[in-house]
Coordinates of C-alpha atoms in Angstrom, one line a residue:
M22 CA 19.2 96.8 24.3
K23 CA 19.0 96.0 21.4
T24 CA 17.6 92.6 21.2
I25 CA 16.9 88.7 18.7
D26 CA 15.2 87.2 18.4
I27 CA 15.7 83.3 17.3
I28 CA 15.6 79.2 17.7
L29 CA 19.0 78.0 17.7
R30 CA 19.7 74.6 15.8
R31 CA 22.4 72.5 17.0
K32 CA 24.8 71.1 14.4
F33 CA 22.1 72.1 11.6
V34 CA 23.5 71.0 8.4
I35 CA 22.8 70.4 4.6
M36 CA 25.0 67.6 3.1
N37 CA 24.0 67.9 -0.1
E38 CA 24.9 70.4 -2.3
D39 CA 21.6 70.0 -4.8
R40 CA 19.8 70.9 -2.1
C41 CA 21.4 73.6 -1.3
K42 CA 21.2 75.0 -5.0
E43 CA 17.6 74.3 -4.5
I44 CA 16.9 76.4 -1.7
E45 CA 18.6 79.1 -3.1
A46 CA 16.5 78.9 -5.9
D47 CA 13.6 78.5 -4.5
T48 CA 12.8 82.6 -3.5
E49 CA 9.4 81.2 -2.9
E50 CA 9.6 79.2 -0.2
F51 CA 12.4 80.6 0.6
P52 CA 13.1 84.8 0.5
R53 CA 17.0 85.0 2.5
I54 CA 18.5 82.1 2.7
S55 CA 18.8 82.3 6.1
D56 CA 14.4 81.2 6.5
V57 CA 16.2 77.5 5.9
L58 CA 17.4 77.3 9.5
I59 CA 13.5 78.0 10.6
P60 CA 12.2 74.7 11.9
K61 CA 8.9 73.5 9.8
S62 CA 7.0 72.1 11.8
D63 CA 7.5 70.8 15.9
F64 CA 8.1 73.4 17.0
D65 CA 5.9 75.4 19.4
P66 CA 6.9 79.3 18.6
K67 CA 6.1 79.9 22.4
L68 CA 9.0 78.2 23.7
D69 CA 11.5 77.2 21.2
R70 CA 11.9 81.3 20.8
C71 CA 14.3 83.1 22.8
D72 CA 16.0 86.7 23.1
V73 CA 19.6 87.3 23.6
I74 CA 21.5 90.2 23.3
E75 CA 21.7 91.4 20.3
P76 CA 25.9 90.6 19.7
R77 CA 29.0 91.6 17.6
T78 CA 27.8 91.7 13.8
I79 CA 30.3 90.3 11.0
N80 CA 29.6 91.2 7.3
L81 CA 31.1 87.7 4.7
P82 CA 30.9 87.7 1.5
Y83 CA 27.7 85.9 -0.2
K84 CA 30.0 82.7 -0.6
E85 CA 31.0 82.8 3.1
F86 CA 27.3 83.8 5.0
R87 CA 26.0 80.6 2.9
E88 CA 28.7 78.3 3.8
L89 CA 27.9 79.0 7.5
V90 CA 23.4 78.7 6.5
F91 CA 23.8 75.3 5.0
F92 CA 26.7 73.7 6.6
L93 CA 30.3 74.1 9.7
P94 CA 32.8 75.5 8.3
Y95 CA 36.0 76.4 10.1
F96 CA 35.8 79.4 10.8
T97 CA 39.8 79.1 9.6
D98 CA 38.8 77.8 6.7
L99 CA 37.0 81.2 6.0
P100 CA 39.2 83.5 5.5
I101 CA 36.9 86.9 6.0
L102 CA 35.4 86.1 9.4
S103 CA 38.4 84.0 9.9
L104 CA 41.3 88.2 10.1
A105 CA 37.2 89.3 11.1
L106 CA 37.7 86.8 14.4
A107 CA 40.9 86.7 14.7
G108 CA 42.6 87.7 18.2
K109 CA 39.3 87.8 19.5
E110 CA 36.8 85.7 22.1
T111 CA 36.0 83.3 19.1
S112 CA 33.1 81.5 22.1
L113 CA 31.5 84.6 22.4
P114 CA 28.4 85.1 19.9
F115 CA 28.0 86.8 16.8
I116 CA 25.8 88.4 13.7
A117 CA 27.5 87.2 10.7
R118 CA 25.7 89.4 7.6
C119 CA 25.5 88.8 3.9
I120 CA 26.8 92.0 2.0
D121 CA 26.8 90.6 -1.5
G122 CA 25.2 88.6 -3.8
D123 CA 22.0 89.0 -4.8
D124 CA 19.0 91.9 -3.8
S125 CA 17.2 89.1 -1.5
S126 CA 21.0 88.3 0.0
I127 CA 22.1 91.4 0.4
G128 CA 21.7 92.0 4.3
D129 CA 20.4 88.5 5.4
E130 CA 21.3 87.9 9.1
I131 CA 22.4 84.5 10.6
F132 CA 23.1 84.6 15.0
I133 CA 26.1 81.6 15.8
D134 CA 27.4 80.6 19.1
P135 CA 29.8 78.0 18.6
Q136 CA 30.0 77.8 22.8
G137 CA 33.6 77.0 22.1
F138 CA 33.9 75.8 19.7
E139 CA 35.7 76.7 15.7
Y140 CA 32.5 76.1 14.3
P141 CA 29.1 77.2 14.1
R142 CA 27.8 74.9 16.6
Y143 CA 23.9 76.2 16.8
K144 CA 22.8 79.1 14.9
S145 CA 19.7 80.8 13.6
A146 CA 17.8 82.9 11.1
I147 CA 17.1 86.4 13.4
L148 CA 13.0 85.9 13.4
R149 CA 12.9 89.7 14.0
R150 CA 14.8 92.7 16.0
A151 CA 13.1 94.8 18.6
K152 CA 12.9 97.6 19.9
A153 CA 15.3 99.2 22.2
A154 CA 13.6 98.9 25.8

């Protein structure tokens, strides 16, 4: 069974569109936009990281992926994600994978755990992929 390494962030949001654009432009500090979800201070990697079983993956265009990383959109406001979740249990965790945009965006992934809500209540950059046991 494959696992992923994550650091969950609860209700993480960047309210300023200019800041989002700065992050997108700063490819040195944030090679992928999901890197903004990795805490930079006051976290003990041994305590804050957790290993979870890899959930289903949903492929999304950059525009929707960006909304999930930077904001707390309702899933129904994201057309492709909404279709992917239609008729499925939306309270289960999933991985959102970016499938378009520039080279650093394609393949970028984040872990989403809605915890029963209709928005990304908990989210994390995926820190590393572990080998199957």
